[in-house]
Amino acid sequence: FQRMKLDITLLRYLEKEDFRVLSAIEQGMRNHEMVPTTLIASISKIRHGGTKKALVTVHKDKLVWHDSQHYDGYRLTSLGYDFLAIKALSARDAIVAVGRRIGVGKESDVFLAMDGQGEEVILKVHRLGRTSFRSIKNNRDYLEGRHRAGWLYISRLAALKEFAFMKALHQAGFPVPTPLDWNRHCVVMSLTKAHLLANVREMKNPEKVYNRCLNLIVRLAEYGLIHCDFNEFNLMISDDEEITLIDFPQMVSTSHPNAEMYFDRDAQCIRTFFFRRFGFEGDVPKLQTDTEKKFNLDLIVAASGFSKEDRAEFDSIAEEDLIRMRGSEVSKNLSGDESEEDESEDSQDEEDLQVENQVEEISKEESEEWKKLSENLKRRSKPKKIQEEPDPQEISQVENQVENQDESLVEDDSQLENDSQVENEEEGDEIKEKIRKQVRKQIDKKNKSGKRNTNKSKFKRAHKTLMKEIM
């Protein structure tokens, strides 16, 4: 993660095409480590070859990094990502000017800015991935199960999480800055006129401030949250000794497996600081004995450690409450509608009588239909009449007639056979004569040609086979 100075003066010289190219590179970095030039041109959709010109401009201003070893590709730098976020915030009048840097941390830079109404606000730019704190992937759960991600994307997740926590705590009445807007890795919040507790050397009532700090830790636990970094660098104190809490991305739920350890660590940090700086030593609360969860703010902001079991238990409790509310509403309706029920009973009795009469009519019709069906079945089930046996004289007469017919048929068959034999013999003689004529013609042709028949044996064999087939 390259650390670059935020020079906001460059923003006024960038054109519309330059920001289109930067946003195209940002979209391409979702699935590309280095975005090819062809992809940048297709996403930005700049006409007449303006993509190359814009790439030259943003590369000259160090808003992108160019790599041409493997292929022609680009990626955003932290400064280019800053310009995209500031441009979006300025379009919504969340900020119109950026001033000096008033704070630097291992995870972010804090700038003084001005909104559209001319009031001073705070611009917090998350810059995760610095060499001083590269174990962020192990110490934070921003990735939520993902194995790989760029530092720009992790910075965006951290800013989103802080804005969500700040908004929920502000709505619950906690002493936190007022969240104003958010875009990418930048968060805009109200300016708190106070000082860091770490820079305070003297205090009028250290015991009072100490109790306020510990009460704030306990109150967070009652809402289901633990700060996990509750120390003098994340607390601000005003001239009236009022406490303001900042820096929220690392907060976890009281359902976290290490919740008790984180709670004790926050309390011990405050106790150690007040003892070393102001010589005051007070009691330390315990998570199990001194706190009682009353609200589910960890569910609203999806804090780390809020498991699926806790969500299921919360849903079951919510369902029980809904059932109770509905039961009370039903009982009220029943008590208020008793008179209406008395009036409706008479009408219901009349309707019941009508229904009973209709049922009786239907039953009568069905009984008549069943009778008809039973009669039809009885008719079909009656046995057929047995035919009377014929007389023996009639049988003998029929048999004699059949024998006479058989004899006449036999005589007819014998006559047909004799006729067919005579016809076959006549046809056979005719065929033999035709074959003989053909053979003679062939012999005459050969004799006329003057050629001797050298294959007399073959001719005789063919003649014999023909004669055998005919016979």
Tab-separated table of C-alpha atoms in Angstrom:
chain	number	residue	atom	x	y	z
A	1	PHE	CA	0.000	0.000	0.000
A	2	GLN	CA	1.751	3.126	-1.228
A	3	ARG	CA	1.631	6.131	1.053
A	4	MET	CA	1.052	9.281	-0.966
A	5	LYS	CA	0.376	12.852	0.053
A	6	LEU	CA	-3.203	13.936	-0.587
A	7	ASP	CA	-2.750	16.929	-2.918
A	8	ILE	CA	-6.302	18.086	-3.465
A	9	THR	CA	-5.259	20.793	-5.937
A	10	LEU	CA	-4.942	18.176	-8.683
A	11	LEU	CA	-8.669	17.541	-8.449
A	12	ARG	CA	-9.565	20.834	-10.118
A	13	TYR	CA	-7.502	20.011	-13.236
A	14	LEU	CA	-8.983	16.572	-13.909
A	15	GLU	CA	-11.628	16.310	-16.611
A	16	LYS	CA	-14.727	14.172	-16.890
A	17	GLU	CA	-12.982	11.584	-19.085
A	18	ASP	CA	-10.231	11.168	-16.484
A	19	PHE	CA	-12.740	10.200	-13.793
A	20	ARG	CA	-14.484	7.829	-16.209
A	21	VAL	CA	-11.167	6.062	-16.775
A	22	LEU	CA	-10.489	5.895	-13.026
A	23	SER	CA	-13.929	4.414	-12.333
A	24	ALA	CA	-13.423	1.927	-15.184
A	25	ILE	CA	-10.153	0.759	-13.630
A	26	GLU	CA	-11.909	0.459	-10.273
A	27	GLN	CA	-14.591	-1.785	-11.779
A	28	GLY	CA	-12.008	-3.881	-13.593
A	29	MET	CA	-10.031	-4.448	-10.377
A	30	ARG	CA	-12.893	-6.550	-9.024
A	31	ASN	CA	-11.566	-9.530	-10.959
A	32	HIS	CA	-8.234	-8.263	-12.336
A	33	GLU	CA	-5.049	-7.444	-10.502
A	34	MET	CA	-3.938	-5.349	-13.482
A	35	VAL	CA	-6.760	-4.115	-15.718
A	36	PRO	CA	-5.993	-4.397	-19.473
A	37	THR	CA	-6.246	-1.309	-21.649
A	38	THR	CA	-8.875	-2.918	-23.877
A	39	LEU	CA	-11.108	-3.577	-20.876
A	40	ILE	CA	-10.680	0.001	-19.641
A	41	ALA	CA	-11.737	1.311	-23.051
A	42	SER	CA	-14.807	-0.945	-23.193
A	43	ILE	CA	-15.969	0.051	-19.691
A	44	SER	CA	-15.297	3.789	-19.960
A	45	LYS	CA	-16.870	4.053	-23.464
A	46	ILE	CA	-14.918	7.185	-24.406
A	47	ARG	CA	-15.129	8.040	-28.110
A	48	HIS	CA	-12.392	8.857	-30.616
A	49	GLY	CA	-9.537	7.252	-28.699
A	50	GLY	CA	-9.874	9.443	-25.634
A	51	THR	CA	-9.067	6.520	-23.325
A	52	LYS	CA	-5.364	6.597	-24.146
A	53	LYS	CA	-5.169	10.338	-23.538
A	54	ALA	CA	-6.925	10.040	-20.165
A	55	LEU	CA	-4.648	7.160	-19.141
A	56	VAL	CA	-1.597	9.275	-19.884
A	57	THR	CA	-2.988	12.104	-17.745
A	58	VAL	CA	-3.899	10.031	-14.683
A	59	HIS	CA	-0.617	8.099	-14.907
A	60	LYS	CA	1.347	11.353	-14.970
A	61	ASP	CA	-0.480	12.487	-11.799
A	62	LYS	CA	0.282	9.107	-10.123
A	63	LEU	CA	-3.378	8.190	-9.807
A	64	VAL	CA	-2.757	4.792	-11.470
A	65	TRP	CA	0.089	2.312	-11.658
A	66	HIS	CA	1.150	1.005	-15.064
A	67	ASP	CA	2.703	-2.410	-15.685
A	68	SER	CA	3.818	-3.411	-19.200
A	69	GLN	CA	6.023	-6.423	-18.437
A	70	HIS	CA	3.408	-9.168	-18.912
A	71	TYR	CA	0.709	-7.143	-20.671
A	72	ASP	CA	-0.467	-3.554	-20.887
A	73	GLY	CA	-2.416	-3.093	-17.616
A	74	TYR	CA	-3.242	-0.499	-14.957
A	75	ARG	CA	-4.377	-0.448	-11.320
A	76	LEU	CA	-5.501	2.308	-8.953
A	77	THR	CA	-3.189	3.848	-6.392
A	78	SER	CA	-4.363	5.094	-2.995
A	79	LEU	CA	-4.345	8.657	-4.342
A	80	GLY	CA	-6.563	7.704	-7.276
A	81	TYR	CA	-8.962	5.973	-4.885
A	82	ASP	CA	-8.976	9.118	-2.707
A	83	PHE	CA	-9.900	11.279	-5.694
A	84	LEU	CA	-12.811	9.008	-6.645
A	85	ALA	CA	-14.225	9.135	-3.102
A	86	ILE	CA	-13.746	12.893	-2.700
A	87	LYS	CA	-15.333	13.531	-6.107
A	88	ALA	CA	-18.428	11.516	-5.104
A	89	LEU	CA	-18.695	13.282	-1.723
A	90	SER	CA	-18.298	16.712	-3.302
A	91	ALA	CA	-21.082	15.920	-5.796
A	92	ARG	CA	-23.414	15.410	-2.782
A	93	ASP	CA	-22.143	18.587	-1.030
A	94	ALA	CA	-20.905	16.480	1.877
A	95	ILE	CA	-17.546	18.237	1.488
A	96	VAL	CA	-16.584	21.144	-0.719
A	97	ALA	CA	-13.054	21.732	0.597
A	98	VAL	CA	-10.327	19.668	2.256
A	99	GLY	CA	-7.896	21.301	4.668
A	100	ARG	CA	-4.898	20.190	6.646
A	101	ARG	CA	-4.321	16.786	8.150
A	102	ILE	CA	-5.012	16.819	11.889
A	103	GLY	CA	-4.397	13.175	12.761
A	104	VAL	CA	-2.468	10.130	11.580
A	105	GLY	CA	-2.998	6.565	12.755
A	106	LYS	CA	-1.951	3.081	11.839
A	107	GLU	CA	-5.254	2.564	10.000
A	108	SER	CA	-6.383	6.009	8.810
A	109	ASP	CA	-5.659	9.669	8.178
A	110	VAL	CA	-7.910	12.434	9.532
A	111	PHE	CA	-8.417	15.709	7.649
A	112	LEU	CA	-10.258	18.887	8.420
A	113	ALA	CA	-12.860	19.652	5.754
A	114	MET	CA	-15.835	21.905	5.015
A	115	ASP	CA	-19.337	20.893	3.921
A	116	GLY	CA	-21.749	22.640	1.570
A	117	GLN	CA	-23.168	24.809	4.363
A	118	GLY	CA	-19.755	26.216	5.295
A	119	GLU	CA	-19.367	24.230	8.541
A	120	GLU	CA	-16.230	22.380	9.539
A	121	VAL	CA	-16.396	18.595	9.416
A	122	ILE	CA	-14.005	15.694	9.748
A	123	LEU	CA	-12.910	13.561	6.761
A	124	LYS	CA	-11.502	10.220	7.864
A	125	VAL	CA	-9.672	8.299	5.145
A	126	HIS	CA	-9.006	4.635	5.926
A	127	ARG	CA	-5.610	3.436	4.725
A	128	LEU	CA	-5.238	-0.183	5.702
A	129	GLY	CA	-2.140	-2.060	4.568
A	130	ARG	CA	0.604	0.174	5.872
A	131	THR	CA	3.837	-1.486	6.893
A	132	SER	CA	3.175	-0.607	10.536
A	133	PHE	CA	-0.051	-2.648	10.647
A	134	ARG	CA	-0.063	-5.348	7.945
A	135	SER	CA	-1.511	-7.983	10.325
A	136	ILE	CA	-4.925	-6.412	9.838
A	137	LYS	CA	-6.209	-9.521	7.997
A	138	ASN	CA	-5.506	-11.635	11.082
A	139	ASN	CA	-6.642	-9.119	13.704
A	140	ARG	CA	-9.858	-7.975	12.000
A	141	ASP	CA	-12.716	-9.896	10.416
A	142	TYR	CA	-13.327	-7.472	7.562
A	143	LEU	CA	-12.985	-10.208	4.933
A	144	GLU	CA	-15.580	-12.485	6.617
A	145	GLY	CA	-14.168	-15.769	5.340
A	146	ARG	CA	-12.523	-14.484	2.147
A	147	HIS	CA	-8.928	-15.567	1.660
A	148	ARG	CA	-7.625	-12.822	-0.609
A	149	ALA	CA	-8.487	-9.166	-1.155
A	150	GLY	CA	-6.739	-5.936	-2.006
A	151	TRP	CA	-5.963	-3.237	0.530
A	152	LEU	CA	-8.264	-0.756	-1.167
A	153	TYR	CA	-11.180	-3.145	-0.827
A	154	ILE	CA	-10.370	-3.876	2.838
A	155	SER	CA	-10.178	-0.116	3.512
A	156	ARG	CA	-13.624	0.264	1.976
A	157	LEU	CA	-15.021	-2.466	4.254
A	158	ALA	CA	-13.471	-0.818	7.325
A	159	ALA	CA	-15.026	2.547	6.462
A	160	LEU	CA	-18.420	0.978	5.874
A	161	LYS	CA	-18.269	-0.845	9.198
A	162	GLU	CA	-17.262	2.265	11.124
A	163	PHE	CA	-20.049	4.320	9.562
A	164	ALA	CA	-22.605	1.625	10.459
A	165	PHE	CA	-21.428	1.429	14.090
A	166	MET	CA	-21.296	5.198	14.448
A	167	LYS	CA	-24.803	5.630	13.055
A	168	ALA	CA	-26.292	2.931	15.320
A	169	LEU	CA	-24.560	4.273	18.436
A	170	HIS	CA	-25.556	7.858	17.653
A	171	GLN	CA	-29.206	6.846	17.274
A	172	ALA	CA	-28.980	4.971	20.611
A	173	GLY	CA	-27.774	8.126	22.386
A	174	PHE	CA	-24.077	7.292	22.881
A	175	PRO	CA	-21.508	10.138	23.001
A	176	VAL	CA	-20.081	9.689	19.496
A	177	PRO	CA	-19.595	12.083	16.551
A	178	THR	CA	-22.553	12.582	14.222
A	179	PRO	CA	-22.149	10.496	11.045
A	180	LEU	CA	-22.809	12.595	7.937
A	181	ASP	CA	-21.817	10.620	4.829
A	182	TRP	CA	-19.717	7.760	3.517
A	183	ASN	CA	-18.187	6.778	0.177
A	184	ARG	CA	-15.658	4.049	-0.574
A	185	HIS	CA	-12.959	4.329	2.144
A	186	CYS	CA	-13.877	7.831	3.379
A	187	VAL	CA	-16.196	8.733	6.257
A	188	VAL	CA	-17.514	12.243	6.927
A	189	MET	CA	-18.505	13.071	10.527
A	190	SER	CA	-19.121	16.109	12.671
A	191	LEU	CA	-16.269	17.980	14.299
A	192	THR	CA	-16.003	17.431	18.055
A	193	LYS	CA	-14.523	20.354	19.945
A	194	ALA	CA	-12.420	18.343	22.333
A	195	HIS	CA	-8.930	16.981	22.885
A	196	LEU	CA	-7.490	13.511	22.925
A	197	LEU	CA	-7.420	12.055	26.399
A	198	ALA	CA	-3.821	10.990	25.787
A	199	ASN	CA	-2.759	14.658	25.469
A	200	VAL	CA	-4.353	15.746	28.760
A	201	ARG	CA	-1.878	16.277	31.600
A	202	GLU	CA	-4.106	17.695	34.298
A	203	MET	CA	-7.702	17.025	35.267
A	204	LYS	CA	-10.009	18.546	37.849
A	205	ASN	CA	-12.084	15.468	38.647
A	206	PRO	CA	-10.247	12.302	37.523
A	207	GLU	CA	-12.586	10.082	39.550
A	208	LYS	CA	-15.638	11.504	37.777
A	209	VAL	CA	-14.096	11.044	34.329
A	210	TYR	CA	-12.932	7.534	35.257
A	211	ASN	CA	-16.449	6.527	36.273
A	212	ARG	CA	-17.851	7.985	33.057
A	213	CYS	CA	-15.426	5.917	31.008
A	214	LEU	CA	-16.266	2.676	32.836
A	215	ASN	CA	-19.996	3.407	32.695
A	216	LEU	CA	-19.631	3.831	28.939
A	217	ILE	CA	-17.972	0.393	28.709
A	218	VAL	CA	-20.795	-1.184	30.746
A	219	ARG	CA	-23.475	0.571	28.726
A	220	LEU	CA	-21.963	-0.699	25.475
A	221	ALA	CA	-22.077	-4.242	26.897
A	222	GLU	CA	-25.751	-3.782	27.777
A	223	TYR	CA	-26.361	-3.025	24.105
A	224	GLY	CA	-24.440	-6.175	23.125
A	225	LEU	CA	-21.183	-4.494	22.023
A	226	ILE	CA	-17.560	-4.361	23.165
A	227	HIS	CA	-15.257	-1.658	21.822
A	228	CYS	CA	-12.034	-3.779	21.899
A	229	ASP	CA	-9.812	-0.673	21.652
A	230	PHE	CA	-11.104	1.469	24.507
A	231	ASN	CA	-8.068	3.533	25.501
A	232	GLU	CA	-6.844	7.131	25.832
A	233	PHE	CA	-6.159	7.371	22.055
A	234	ASN	CA	-9.791	6.695	21.124
A	235	LEU	CA	-11.378	8.946	23.760
A	236	MET	CA	-11.796	12.705	23.523
A	237	ILE	CA	-12.505	14.997	26.454
A	238	SER	CA	-13.980	18.484	26.275
A	239	ASP	CA	-13.303	21.464	28.510
A	240	ASP	CA	-16.330	20.407	30.595
A	241	GLU	CA	-14.763	16.944	30.995
A	242	GLU	CA	-17.339	15.279	28.769
A	243	ILE	CA	-16.234	12.071	27.038
A	244	THR	CA	-16.623	11.333	23.316
A	245	LEU	CA	-15.874	7.892	21.878
A	246	ILE	CA	-14.259	7.451	18.439
A	247	ASP	CA	-12.880	4.650	16.230
A	248	PHE	CA	-15.361	1.749	15.936
A	249	PRO	CA	-14.402	-0.744	13.181
A	250	GLN	CA	-12.961	-3.315	15.613
A	251	MET	CA	-16.087	-3.628	17.822
A	252	VAL	CA	-17.403	-7.125	18.526
A	253	SER	CA	-20.515	-8.657	20.024
A	254	THR	CA	-20.862	-9.815	23.639
A	255	SER	CA	-21.617	-13.254	22.149
A	256	HIS	CA	-18.049	-13.456	20.832
A	257	PRO	CA	-16.019	-16.385	22.289
A	258	ASN	CA	-13.372	-13.907	23.586
A	259	ALA	CA	-15.850	-11.246	24.709
A	260	GLU	CA	-14.888	-11.430	28.387
A	261	MET	CA	-11.192	-11.036	27.587
A	262	TYR	CA	-11.842	-7.986	25.386
A	263	PHE	CA	-14.091	-6.418	28.048
A	264	ASP	CA	-11.466	-6.867	30.775
A	265	ARG	CA	-8.747	-5.480	28.499
A	266	ASP	CA	-10.731	-2.287	27.815
A	267	ALA	CA	-11.395	-1.756	31.509
A	268	GLN	CA	-7.764	-2.411	32.488
A	269	CYS	CA	-6.490	0.038	29.852
A	270	ILE	CA	-8.500	2.877	31.421
A	271	ARG	CA	-7.517	1.867	34.947
A	272	THR	CA	-3.806	1.754	34.037
A	273	PHE	CA	-3.915	5.118	32.276
A	274	PHE	CA	-5.602	6.946	35.177
A	275	PHE	CA	-3.249	5.369	37.686
A	276	ARG	CA	-0.124	6.340	35.733
A	277	ARG	CA	-1.215	9.796	34.618
A	278	PHE	CA	-3.325	11.059	37.521
A	279	GLY	CA	-2.507	8.651	40.345
A	280	PHE	CA	-6.119	7.486	40.658
A	281	GLU	CA	-6.977	3.789	41.002
A	282	GLY	CA	-10.566	2.580	40.910
A	283	ASP	CA	-12.597	-0.585	40.656
A	284	VAL	CA	-13.004	-2.557	37.442
A	285	PRO	CA	-16.362	-4.060	36.371
A	286	LYS	CA	-16.824	-7.641	35.134
A	287	LEU	CA	-18.780	-8.700	32.100
A	288	GLN	CA	-20.616	-11.622	33.713
A	289	THR	CA	-21.540	-9.992	37.032
A	290	ASP	CA	-21.797	-6.233	36.376
A	291	THR	CA	-23.500	-6.194	32.987
A	292	GLU	CA	-26.813	-7.463	31.645
A	293	LYS	CA	-27.702	-7.461	27.967
A	294	LYS	CA	-30.845	-5.386	27.393
A	295	PHE	CA	-30.674	-4.550	23.686
A	296	ASN	CA	-29.500	-6.298	20.516
A	297	LEU	CA	-27.533	-3.562	18.827
A	298	ASP	CA	-24.935	-6.149	17.781
A	299	LEU	CA	-27.635	-7.797	15.664
A	300	ILE	CA	-28.515	-4.510	13.952
A	301	VAL	CA	-24.923	-3.708	12.983
A	302	ALA	CA	-23.945	-7.404	12.438
A	303	ALA	CA	-21.072	-7.207	14.897
A	304	SER	CA	-18.397	-9.869	14.889
A	305	GLY	CA	-19.251	-12.796	17.145
A	306	PHE	CA	-23.012	-12.696	16.713
A	307	SER	CA	-23.482	-16.324	15.671
A	308	LYS	CA	-26.277	-18.034	13.774
A	309	GLU	CA	-27.479	-19.639	17.021
A	310	ASP	CA	-27.856	-16.223	18.600
A	311	ARG	CA	-29.780	-15.035	15.549
A	312	ALA	CA	-32.105	-18.066	15.724
A	313	GLU	CA	-32.704	-17.492	19.440
A	314	PHE	CA	-33.415	-13.827	18.798
A	315	ASP	CA	-35.890	-14.719	16.041
A	316	SER	CA	-37.710	-17.218	18.296
A	317	ILE	CA	-38.042	-14.624	21.051
A	318	ALA	CA	-39.353	-12.095	18.546
A	319	GLU	CA	-41.906	-14.624	17.279
A	320	GLU	CA	-43.101	-15.301	20.849
A	321	ASP	CA	-43.558	-11.580	21.417
A	322	LEU	CA	-45.563	-11.288	18.215
A	323	ILE	CA	-47.777	-14.217	19.233
A	324	ARG	CA	-48.444	-12.608	22.601
A	325	MET	CA	-49.322	-9.300	20.991
A	326	ARG	CA	-51.667	-10.964	18.537
A	327	GLY	CA	-53.299	-12.970	21.355
A	328	SER	CA	-53.964	-9.827	23.334
A	329	GLU	CA	-55.467	-8.167	20.270
A	330	VAL	CA	-57.700	-11.182	19.636
A	331	SER	CA	-58.911	-11.216	23.245
A	332	LYS	CA	-59.760	-7.516	23.011
A	333	ASN	CA	-61.681	-8.087	19.826
A	334	LEU	CA	-63.572	-10.998	21.389
A	335	SER	CA	-64.553	-9.004	24.475
A	336	GLY	CA	-65.657	-6.047	22.380
A	337	ASP	CA	-67.626	-8.144	19.877
A	338	GLU	CA	-69.766	-10.290	22.250
A	339	SER	CA	-72.931	-8.348	21.379
A	340	GLU	CA	-72.302	-8.786	17.680
A	341	GLU	CA	-71.920	-12.545	18.185
A	342	ASP	CA	-75.325	-12.751	19.961
A	343	GLU	CA	-77.003	-11.017	17.063
A	344	SER	CA	-75.325	-13.269	14.525
A	345	GLU	CA	-76.356	-16.509	16.299
A	346	ASP	CA	-79.984	-16.305	14.993
A	347	SER	CA	-78.832	-15.854	11.424
A	348	GLN	CA	-76.461	-18.801	11.828
A	349	ASP	CA	-79.342	-21.026	13.074
A	350	GLU	CA	-81.427	-20.179	10.020
A	351	GLU	CA	-78.513	-20.969	7.754
A	352	ASP	CA	-78.028	-24.324	9.527
A	353	LEU	CA	-81.691	-25.262	8.926
A	354	GLN	CA	-81.405	-24.463	5.253
A	355	VAL	CA	-78.310	-26.573	4.976
A	356	GLU	CA	-79.993	-29.525	6.707
A	357	ASN	CA	-82.978	-29.383	4.299
A	358	GLN	CA	-80.636	-29.359	1.325
A	359	VAL	CA	-78.798	-32.377	2.715
A	360	GLU	CA	-82.066	-34.348	3.116
A	361	GLU	CA	-83.107	-33.615	-0.473
A	362	ILE	CA	-79.750	-34.696	-1.773
A	363	SER	CA	-79.888	-37.933	0.269
A	364	LYS	CA	-83.351	-38.782	-1.178
A	365	GLU	CA	-82.157	-38.264	-4.736
A	366	GLU	CA	-79.115	-40.403	-4.067
A	367	SER	CA	-81.260	-43.255	-2.616
A	368	GLU	CA	-83.453	-43.307	-5.751
A	369	GLU	CA	-80.400	-43.448	-7.977
A	370	TRP	CA	-78.991	-46.330	-5.958
A	371	LYS	CA	-82.244	-48.270	-6.372
A	372	LYS	CA	-82.143	-47.886	-10.156
A	373	LEU	CA	-78.559	-49.030	-10.276
A	374	SER	CA	-79.251	-52.114	-8.162
A	375	GLU	CA	-82.153	-53.142	-10.431
A	376	ASN	CA	-79.976	-52.870	-13.519
A	377	LEU	CA	-77.314	-54.991	-11.895
A	378	LYS	CA	-79.835	-57.682	-11.018
A	379	ARG	CA	-81.042	-57.822	-14.609
A	380	ARG	CA	-77.523	-58.196	-15.925
A	381	SER	CA	-76.693	-60.898	-13.388
A	382	LYS	CA	-79.651	-63.246	-14.399
A	383	PRO	CA	-78.468	-66.582	-16.073
A	384	LYS	CA	-79.126	-67.058	-19.787
A	385	LYS	CA	-81.657	-69.691	-20.989
A	386	ILE	CA	-80.181	-73.093	-21.972
A	387	GLN	CA	-80.981	-74.159	-25.565
A	388	GLU	CA	-83.045	-77.326	-26.043
A	389	GLU	CA	-81.270	-80.445	-27.352
A	390	PRO	CA	-82.055	-81.325	-31.035
A	391	ASP	CA	-83.742	-84.596	-32.115
A	392	PRO	CA	-81.552	-87.575	-33.188
A	393	GLN	CA	-83.372	-87.891	-36.511
A	394	GLU	CA	-82.423	-84.353	-37.508
A	395	ILE	CA	-78.787	-85.082	-36.624
A	396	SER	CA	-78.712	-88.184	-38.870
A	397	GLN	CA	-80.196	-86.270	-41.794
A	398	VAL	CA	-77.569	-83.533	-41.505
A	399	GLU	CA	-74.755	-86.082	-41.389
A	400	ASN	CA	-75.997	-87.786	-44.591
A	401	GLN	CA	-76.104	-84.472	-46.395
A	402	VAL	CA	-72.522	-83.684	-45.359
A	403	GLU	CA	-71.272	-87.114	-46.613
A	404	ASN	CA	-72.925	-86.637	-50.023
A	405	GLN	CA	-71.300	-83.207	-50.361
A	406	ASP	CA	-67.863	-84.658	-49.509
A	407	GLU	CA	-68.148	-87.372	-52.173
A	408	SER	CA	-69.086	-84.851	-54.863
A	409	LEU	CA	-66.105	-82.674	-53.905
A	410	VAL	CA	-63.711	-85.662	-54.172
A	411	GLU	CA	-64.916	-86.484	-57.693
A	412	ASP	CA	-64.454	-82.882	-58.779
A	413	ASP	CA	-60.867	-82.875	-57.434
A	414	SER	CA	-59.938	-86.060	-59.343
A	415	GLN	CA	-61.217	-84.592	-62.588
A	416	LEU	CA	-59.200	-81.384	-62.062
A	417	GLU	CA	-55.991	-83.339	-61.438
A	418	ASN	CA	-56.371	-85.335	-64.685
A	419	ASP	CA	-56.973	-82.151	-66.675
A	420	SER	CA	-53.894	-80.462	-65.166
A	421	GLN	CA	-51.640	-83.453	-65.963
A	422	VAL	CA	-52.726	-83.390	-69.634
A	423	GLU	CA	-52.091	-79.657	-69.871
A	424	ASN	CA	-48.616	-79.983	-68.251
A	425	GLU	CA	-47.566	-82.698	-70.718
A	426	GLU	CA	-48.594	-80.595	-73.688
A	427	GLU	CA	-46.710	-77.548	-72.348
A	428	GLY	CA	-43.558	-79.671	-71.757
A	429	ASP	CA	-43.519	-80.918	-75.370
A	430	GLU	CA	-43.816	-77.359	-76.674
A	431	ILE	CA	-40.880	-76.155	-74.540
A	432	LYS	CA	-38.663	-79.039	-75.720
A	433	GLU	CA	-39.315	-78.228	-79.338
A	434	LYS	CA	-38.433	-74.545	-78.772
A	435	ILE	CA	-35.113	-75.467	-77.148
A	436	ARG	CA	-34.224	-77.820	-79.966
A	437	LYS	CA	-34.909	-75.104	-82.511
A	438	GLN	CA	-32.638	-72.674	-80.671
A	439	VAL	CA	-29.815	-75.212	-80.488
A	440	ARG	CA	-30.079	-75.928	-84.205
A	441	LYS	CA	-29.925	-72.221	-85.023
A	442	GLN	CA	-26.719	-71.834	-83.036
A	443	ILE	CA	-25.140	-74.811	-84.795
A	444	ASP	CA	-26.095	-73.430	-88.208
A	445	LYS	CA	-24.517	-70.016	-87.382
A	446	LYS	CA	-21.238	-71.617	-86.408
A	447	ASN	CA	-21.125	-73.781	-89.507
A	448	LYS	CA	-21.769	-70.769	-91.735
A	449	SER	CA	-18.959	-68.796	-90.152
A	450	GLY	CA	-16.523	-71.635	-91.118
A	451	LYS	CA	-15.127	-72.024	-87.659
A	452	ARG	CA	-14.770	-75.443	-86.223
A	453	ASN	CA	-16.342	-76.128	-82.920
A	454	THR	CA	-13.445	-76.871	-80.587
A	455	ASN	CA	-15.657	-76.931	-77.526
A	456	LYS	CA	-18.028	-79.719	-78.512
A	457	SER	CA	-17.793	-81.302	-75.106
A	458	LYS	CA	-18.730	-78.037	-73.378
A	459	PHE	CA	-21.661	-77.566	-75.762
A	460	LYS	CA	-22.880	-81.118	-75.135
A	461	ARG	CA	-22.640	-80.603	-71.340
A	462	ALA	CA	-24.651	-77.375	-71.530
A	463	HIS	CA	-27.245	-79.120	-73.697
A	464	LYS	CA	-27.558	-81.957	-71.187
A	465	THR	CA	-27.985	-79.595	-68.239
A	466	LEU	CA	-30.706	-77.695	-70.077
A	467	MET	CA	-32.509	-80.877	-70.871
A	468	LYS	CA	-32.294	-82.047	-67.245
A	469	GLU	CA	-33.723	-78.756	-65.981
A	470	ILE	CA	-36.612	-79.031	-68.448
A	471	MET	CA	-37.398	-82.598	-67.485
